[in-house]
XYZ file of C-alpha atoms in Angstrom:
316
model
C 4.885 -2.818 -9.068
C 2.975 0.292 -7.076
C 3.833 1.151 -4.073
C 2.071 4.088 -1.458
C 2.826 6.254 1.282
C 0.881 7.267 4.107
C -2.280 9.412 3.380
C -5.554 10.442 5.059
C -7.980 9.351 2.720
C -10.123 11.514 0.478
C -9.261 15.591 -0.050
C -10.897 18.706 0.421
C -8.912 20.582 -2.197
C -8.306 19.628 -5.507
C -6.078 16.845 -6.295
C -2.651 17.134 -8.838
C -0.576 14.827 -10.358
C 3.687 14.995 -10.168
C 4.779 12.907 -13.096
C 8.217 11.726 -13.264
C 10.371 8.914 -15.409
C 12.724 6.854 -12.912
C 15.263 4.042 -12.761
C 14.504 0.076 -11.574
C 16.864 1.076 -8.658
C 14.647 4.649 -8.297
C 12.102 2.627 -8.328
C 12.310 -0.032 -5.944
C 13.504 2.744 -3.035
C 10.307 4.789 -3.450
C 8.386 1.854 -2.749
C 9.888 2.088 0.949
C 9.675 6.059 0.845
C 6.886 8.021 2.982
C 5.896 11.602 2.410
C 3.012 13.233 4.012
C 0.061 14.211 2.226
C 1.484 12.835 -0.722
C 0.751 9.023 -2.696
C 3.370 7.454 -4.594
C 2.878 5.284 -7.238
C 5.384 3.468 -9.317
C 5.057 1.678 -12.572
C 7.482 -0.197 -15.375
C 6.915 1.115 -18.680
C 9.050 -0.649 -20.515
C 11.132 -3.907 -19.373
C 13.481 -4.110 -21.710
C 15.143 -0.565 -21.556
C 14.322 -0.594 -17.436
C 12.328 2.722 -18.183
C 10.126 3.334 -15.206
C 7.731 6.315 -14.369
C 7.048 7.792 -10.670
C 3.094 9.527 -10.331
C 2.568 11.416 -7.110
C -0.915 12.319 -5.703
C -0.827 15.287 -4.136
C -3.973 16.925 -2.572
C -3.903 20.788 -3.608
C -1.229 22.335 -5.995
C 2.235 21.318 -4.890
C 4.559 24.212 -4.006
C 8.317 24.192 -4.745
C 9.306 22.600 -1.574
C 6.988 19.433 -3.082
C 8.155 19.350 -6.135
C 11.627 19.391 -4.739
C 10.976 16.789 -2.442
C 9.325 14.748 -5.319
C 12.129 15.386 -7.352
C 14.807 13.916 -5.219
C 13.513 10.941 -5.391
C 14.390 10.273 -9.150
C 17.446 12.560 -9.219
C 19.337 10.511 -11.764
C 17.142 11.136 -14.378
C 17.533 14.943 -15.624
C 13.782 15.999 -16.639
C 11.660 18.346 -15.176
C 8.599 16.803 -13.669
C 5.458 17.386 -15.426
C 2.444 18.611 -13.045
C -1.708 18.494 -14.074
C -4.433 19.587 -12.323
C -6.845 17.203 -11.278
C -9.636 18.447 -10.687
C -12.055 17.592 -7.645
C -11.141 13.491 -8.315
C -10.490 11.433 -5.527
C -6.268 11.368 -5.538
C -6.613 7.562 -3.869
C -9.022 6.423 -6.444
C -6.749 7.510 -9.143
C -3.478 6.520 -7.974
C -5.214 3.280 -7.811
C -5.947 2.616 -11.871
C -3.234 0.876 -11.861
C -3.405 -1.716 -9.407
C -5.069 -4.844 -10.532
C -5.728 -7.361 -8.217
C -3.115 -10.007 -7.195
C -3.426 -13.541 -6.852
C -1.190 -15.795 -4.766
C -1.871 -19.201 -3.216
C -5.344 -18.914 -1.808
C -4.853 -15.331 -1.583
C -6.413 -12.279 -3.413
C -5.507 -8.734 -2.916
C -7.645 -5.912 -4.511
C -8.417 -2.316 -4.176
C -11.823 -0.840 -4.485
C -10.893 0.019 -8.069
C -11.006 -4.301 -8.997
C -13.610 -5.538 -6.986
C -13.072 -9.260 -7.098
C -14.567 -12.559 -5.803
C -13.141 -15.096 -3.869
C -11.235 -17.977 -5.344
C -12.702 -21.508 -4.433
C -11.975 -22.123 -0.997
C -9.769 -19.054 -0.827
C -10.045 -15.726 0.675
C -10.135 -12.096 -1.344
C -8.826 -9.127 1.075
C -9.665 -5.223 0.150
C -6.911 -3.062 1.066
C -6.797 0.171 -0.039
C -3.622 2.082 -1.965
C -2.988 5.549 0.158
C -2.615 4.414 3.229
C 0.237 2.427 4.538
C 3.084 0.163 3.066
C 1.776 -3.450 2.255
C -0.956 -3.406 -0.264
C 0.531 -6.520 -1.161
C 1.321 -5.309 -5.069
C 5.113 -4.937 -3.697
C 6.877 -7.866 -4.436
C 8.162 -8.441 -1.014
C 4.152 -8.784 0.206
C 3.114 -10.656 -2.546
C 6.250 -13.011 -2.012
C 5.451 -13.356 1.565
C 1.813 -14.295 0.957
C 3.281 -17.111 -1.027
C 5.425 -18.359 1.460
C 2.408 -18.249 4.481
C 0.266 -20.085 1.942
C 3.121 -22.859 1.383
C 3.325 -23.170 5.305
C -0.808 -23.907 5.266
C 0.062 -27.726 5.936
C 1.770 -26.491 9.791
C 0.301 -25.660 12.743
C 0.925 -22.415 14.375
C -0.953 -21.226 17.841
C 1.164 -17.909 18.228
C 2.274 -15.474 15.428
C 3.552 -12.135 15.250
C 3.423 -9.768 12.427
C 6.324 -7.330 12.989
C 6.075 -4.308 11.139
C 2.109 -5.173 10.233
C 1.487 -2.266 7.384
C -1.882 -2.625 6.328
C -2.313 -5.703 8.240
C -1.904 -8.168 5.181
C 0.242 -10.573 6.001
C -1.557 -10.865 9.565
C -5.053 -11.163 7.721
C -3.626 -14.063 5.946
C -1.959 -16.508 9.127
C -5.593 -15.305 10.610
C -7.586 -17.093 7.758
C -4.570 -19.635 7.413
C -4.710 -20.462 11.022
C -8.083 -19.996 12.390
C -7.486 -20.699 16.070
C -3.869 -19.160 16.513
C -3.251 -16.165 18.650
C -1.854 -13.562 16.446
C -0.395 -10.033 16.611
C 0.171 -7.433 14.652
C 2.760 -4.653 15.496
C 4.074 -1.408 14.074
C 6.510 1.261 14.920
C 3.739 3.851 13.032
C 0.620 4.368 15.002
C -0.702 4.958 11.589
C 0.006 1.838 10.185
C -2.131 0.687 13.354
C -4.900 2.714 12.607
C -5.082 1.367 9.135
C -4.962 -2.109 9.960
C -7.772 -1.883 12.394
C -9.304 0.091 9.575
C -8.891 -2.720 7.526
C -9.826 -5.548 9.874
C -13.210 -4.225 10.009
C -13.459 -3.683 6.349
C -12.276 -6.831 5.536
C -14.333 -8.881 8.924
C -10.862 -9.732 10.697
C -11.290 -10.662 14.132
C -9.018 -11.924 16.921
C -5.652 -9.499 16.124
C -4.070 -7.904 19.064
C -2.421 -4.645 17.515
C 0.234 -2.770 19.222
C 2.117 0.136 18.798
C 6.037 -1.346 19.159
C 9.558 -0.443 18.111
C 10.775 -3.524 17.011
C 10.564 -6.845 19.203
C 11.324 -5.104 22.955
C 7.620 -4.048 23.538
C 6.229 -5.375 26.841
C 3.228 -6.511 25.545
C 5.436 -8.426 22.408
C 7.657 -9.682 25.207
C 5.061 -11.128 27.345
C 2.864 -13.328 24.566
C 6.181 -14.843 23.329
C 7.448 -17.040 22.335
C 5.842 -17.557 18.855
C 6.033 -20.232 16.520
C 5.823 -17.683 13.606
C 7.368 -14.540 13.303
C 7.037 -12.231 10.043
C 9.059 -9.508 9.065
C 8.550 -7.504 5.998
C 10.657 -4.324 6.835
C 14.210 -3.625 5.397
C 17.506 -5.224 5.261
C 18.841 -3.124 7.578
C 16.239 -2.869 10.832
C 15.926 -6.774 10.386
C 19.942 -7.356 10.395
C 19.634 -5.097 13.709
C 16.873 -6.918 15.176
C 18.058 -10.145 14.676
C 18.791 -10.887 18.585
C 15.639 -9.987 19.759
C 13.485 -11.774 16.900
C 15.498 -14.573 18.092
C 14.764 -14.059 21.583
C 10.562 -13.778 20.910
C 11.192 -17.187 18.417
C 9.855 -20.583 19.895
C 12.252 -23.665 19.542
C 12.339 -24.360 15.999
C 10.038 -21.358 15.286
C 9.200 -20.503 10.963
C 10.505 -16.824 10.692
C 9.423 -15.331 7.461
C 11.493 -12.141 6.716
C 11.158 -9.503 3.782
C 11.975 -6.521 2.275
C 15.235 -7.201 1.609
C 17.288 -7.076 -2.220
C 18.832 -10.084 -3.153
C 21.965 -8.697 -2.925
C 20.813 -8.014 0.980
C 20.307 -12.067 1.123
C 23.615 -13.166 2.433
C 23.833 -10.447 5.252
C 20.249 -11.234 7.083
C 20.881 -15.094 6.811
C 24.661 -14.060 8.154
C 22.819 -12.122 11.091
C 19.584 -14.441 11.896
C 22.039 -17.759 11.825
C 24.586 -15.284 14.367
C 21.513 -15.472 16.231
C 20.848 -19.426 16.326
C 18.563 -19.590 12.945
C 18.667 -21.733 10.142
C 18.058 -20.645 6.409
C 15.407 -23.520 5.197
C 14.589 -21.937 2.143
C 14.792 -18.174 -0.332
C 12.440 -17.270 -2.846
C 13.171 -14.459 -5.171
C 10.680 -12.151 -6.701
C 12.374 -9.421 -9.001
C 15.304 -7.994 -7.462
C 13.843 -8.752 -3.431
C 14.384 -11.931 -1.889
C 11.939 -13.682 0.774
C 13.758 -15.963 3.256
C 12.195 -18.680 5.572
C 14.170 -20.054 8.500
C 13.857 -22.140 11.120
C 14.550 -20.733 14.968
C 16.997 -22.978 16.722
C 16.367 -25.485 19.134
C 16.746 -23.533 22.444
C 14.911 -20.693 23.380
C 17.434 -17.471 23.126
C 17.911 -14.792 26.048
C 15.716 -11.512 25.641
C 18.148 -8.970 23.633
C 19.843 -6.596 26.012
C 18.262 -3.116 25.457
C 21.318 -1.987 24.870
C 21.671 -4.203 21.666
C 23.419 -2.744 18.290
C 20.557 -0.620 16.434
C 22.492 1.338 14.327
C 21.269 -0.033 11.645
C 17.658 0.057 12.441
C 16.910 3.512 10.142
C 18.667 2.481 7.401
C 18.584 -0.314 3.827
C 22.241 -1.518 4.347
């Protein structure tokens, strides 16, 4: 598994490398962490011990307020971290050796690093590592690219990508469903950027992209309802939007929702079905579970704004 945060693509200084060994657990939570100016990059080493190691890319030497912040995130394991110079190398390219194209369904995600070709009759999609959450190497993307291409067989003419990332999972219920209206939205204006990036990289047409905080945003409001909604965020922001997914759901809408642990599983079903959804099926991938259910039958009220978001920041 590798996972990035945010970055603006190649540097003007030189680049260095932040090399540290981490837990599963470690592991799994810096896929979902974001520092600035810096790419993360997690890999297993070894399976059977659970030894895993964290690289970070950082553009010019890191200070000791980096390598602090660095270091937190693997603060069970008692090592100093080991820092190289990396010349003038491109930090993306680099942090990118390790990410070999995936294959799910139809699907094929790649970096520039493994240029690949299509599968028969299936689509290949270039999105970079650096840039956004959702190069579809986490299992929670990859898992949800499985579950879009399982739904191939159903008709959809309105979907919403909450949370879009790179785009991905948008990209895909574009090529899956050709003449569907689709949007993507993100609370980062970043994450916007880079899908629109990527859409013209990858010759995406036809997504409206918005900047949103969740489900509320007028534009979101006034295209639903949707016969599929997707949701790859975190336990916790999807158990607190739960009424207002709900409300943007069409009568027995597909709602795909992700990044959650499996130990997270019973908590969002507890909180969609609250909200008049059905659990049709879980697939597990690792230690993250992706969950399909069905909207209910009647069309629920628009959230009040003053709904319960406490939980929205956090992976409860």
């Amino acid at each position: 598994m590798g996972t990035t945060s945010s970055s603006g693509g190649a540097p003007n200084k030189d680049s260095w490398k932040v090399t540290l060994p981490c837990t599963k657990a470690e592991a799994e939570a810096i896929g979902d962490a974001e520092m600035e100016g810096v790419v993360l990059l997690v890999t297993e080493e070894d399976e059977a011990t659970g030894r895993w190691r964290l690289d970070a890319y950082v553009e010019g030497e890191p200070d000791a307020a980096a390598l602090a912040a660095i270091r937190a995130l693997t603060s069970s394991v008692a090592v100093e971290p080991r820092v190289e110079g990396l010349g003038d190398e491109d930090w993306v390219t680099l942090s990118q050796a390790g990410l070999e194209p995936i294959r799910e369904g139809r699907f094929v995600v790649h970096t520039s690093a493994f240029p690949v070709e299509p599968p028969p009759g299936g689509r290949a999609f270039l999105i970079e590592a650096g840039q956004a959450f959702g190069t579809g190497h986490h299992e929670t993307t990859a898992g949800c690219l499985h579950v879009l291409d399982a739904l191939a067989e159903r008709r959809f003419a309105n979907a919403v990508d909450l949370g879009t990332g790179t785009g991905l999972l948008a990209f895909a219920a574009r090529e899956l469903w050709p003449d569907a209206q689709i949007m993507a939205t993100d609370i980062d204006p970043v994450a916007i950027e880079v899908t629109r990036e990527n859409m013209e990289v990858n010759g995406v047409e036809r997504i409206d992209l918005v900047v949103a905080d969740g489900a509320r945003d007028p534009a979101i409001q006034e295209r639903a309802p949707f016969d599929l909604v997707i949701a790859n965020i975190l336990a916790g922001p999807l158990i607190a939007m739960a009424p207002e997914v709900a409300a943007i759901a069409a009568p027995g809408a597909a709602v795909v929702l992700a990044g959650l642990l499996e130990t997270q599983a019973d908590a969002v079903v507890n909180a969609y079905r609250a909200a008049g959804c059905a659990l049709e099926r879980s697939e597990r991938r690792g230690d993250w579970t992706i969950l399909l259910l069905r909207a209910g039958e009647t069309v629920s009220s628009v959230a009040p704004a003053n709904s319960d978001r406490n939980a929205w920041a956090t992976d409860t």
